[in-house]
Amino acid sequence: MGKSEKQMDKEQGRNQRIIDTAFRLFGEKKIEAVSMDEVAKEAGVGRATLFRCYNNKTELAIAVCASKWKAYLDKLDEARPISSIHDIPAIGRFIFTLDSYIGMYQNHKDLLQYNDNFNNYITHQTVRQEELANFHASLNSVNTRLHMMYAKAKEDKTFRTDIPEEQFMRVTVHTMMAACTHYAGGFIWGATDNKDYTGDLLLLKEMILNYARNDANL
């Protein structure tokens, strides 16, 4: 006999509570420092229940990362559907992409901090690629956008495509995200009375744009 709608809603609500609780705890501390017992207690679920949902902390950490990125990117997709990528020149989409990371720094520091924490944690765990399938799937939207943006630039020549796509993204988009993550985590020397480094990130954006526009007609 299948589960009732009421039961499925209850389970979905419980699972979201676990995800939200783990996200908060993993963000306040390092993932390594948080026990599954602590997550269960804070989420208001039994230890056995938590382990029925997630076999171990690594599985939970992956689920949290996938869930939070998907939620963020789904909102982005609502505001700017992937189908709209051809509505503006590639350089316009590129600028929007850089601005979106600055927006994350301003409004979603917790996600940037968690993502950095997650990457550091997962590199020290033994994880099979299939265990990361849902996480990689959650990033499909942004990866698709970047690929389509680069392909459009080959047509409209509004930013340089004389270097391979992967290298271009690493030097530009990934550099911007790394910088935003760096500032969001507070790993920076600066005045203690001013913790807003948006100005620095805007300068970096202009440097990246200057690089991207160089030899744009190649």
GROMACS .gro file of N, CA and C in nm, residues 77 80-88 93 145 148:
model
   39
   77ASP      N    1   1.682   3.051  -1.223
   77ASP     CA    2   1.618   3.007  -1.347
   77ASP      C    3   1.482   3.072  -1.365
   80ARG      N    4   1.572   3.432  -1.472
   80ARG     CA    5   1.639   3.433  -1.602
   80ARG      C    6   1.639   3.292  -1.661
   81PRO      N    7   1.530   3.254  -1.727
   81PRO     CA    8   1.522   3.119  -1.785
   81PRO      C    9   1.639   3.091  -1.879
   82ILE      N   10   1.681   2.966  -1.882
   82ILE     CA   11   1.790   2.928  -1.972
   82ILE      C   12   1.756   2.963  -2.117
   83SER      N   13   1.628   2.954  -2.151
   83SER     CA   14   1.585   2.984  -2.288
   83SER      C   15   1.611   3.129  -2.327
   84SER      N   16   1.632   3.217  -2.227
   84SER     CA   17   1.654   3.359  -2.256
   84SER      C   18   1.799   3.391  -2.286
   85ILE      N   19   1.886   3.291  -2.283
   85ILE     CA   20   2.029   3.317  -2.297
   85ILE      C   21   2.063   3.378  -2.433
   86HIS      N   22   1.979   3.355  -2.533
   86HIS     CA   23   2.007   3.409  -2.666
   86HIS      C   24   1.946   3.549  -2.686
   87ASP      N   25   1.879   3.600  -2.582
   87ASP     CA   26   1.813   3.731  -2.595
   87ASP      C   27   1.910   3.848  -2.587
   88ILE      N   28   2.027   3.825  -2.530
   88ILE     CA   29   2.125   3.933  -2.516
   88ILE      C   30   2.261   3.884  -2.565
   93ARG      N   31   2.551   3.844  -2.094
   93ARG     CA   32   2.529   3.728  -2.007
   93ARG      C   33   2.650   3.705  -1.917
  145ARG      N   34   2.429   2.694  -1.868
  145ARG     CA   35   2.432   2.837  -1.899
  145ARG      C   36   2.572   2.881  -1.946
  148MET      N   37   2.650   2.746  -2.296
  148MET     CA   38   2.572   2.817  -2.399
  148MET      C   39   2.624   2.959  -2.418
   0.00000   0.00000   0.00000
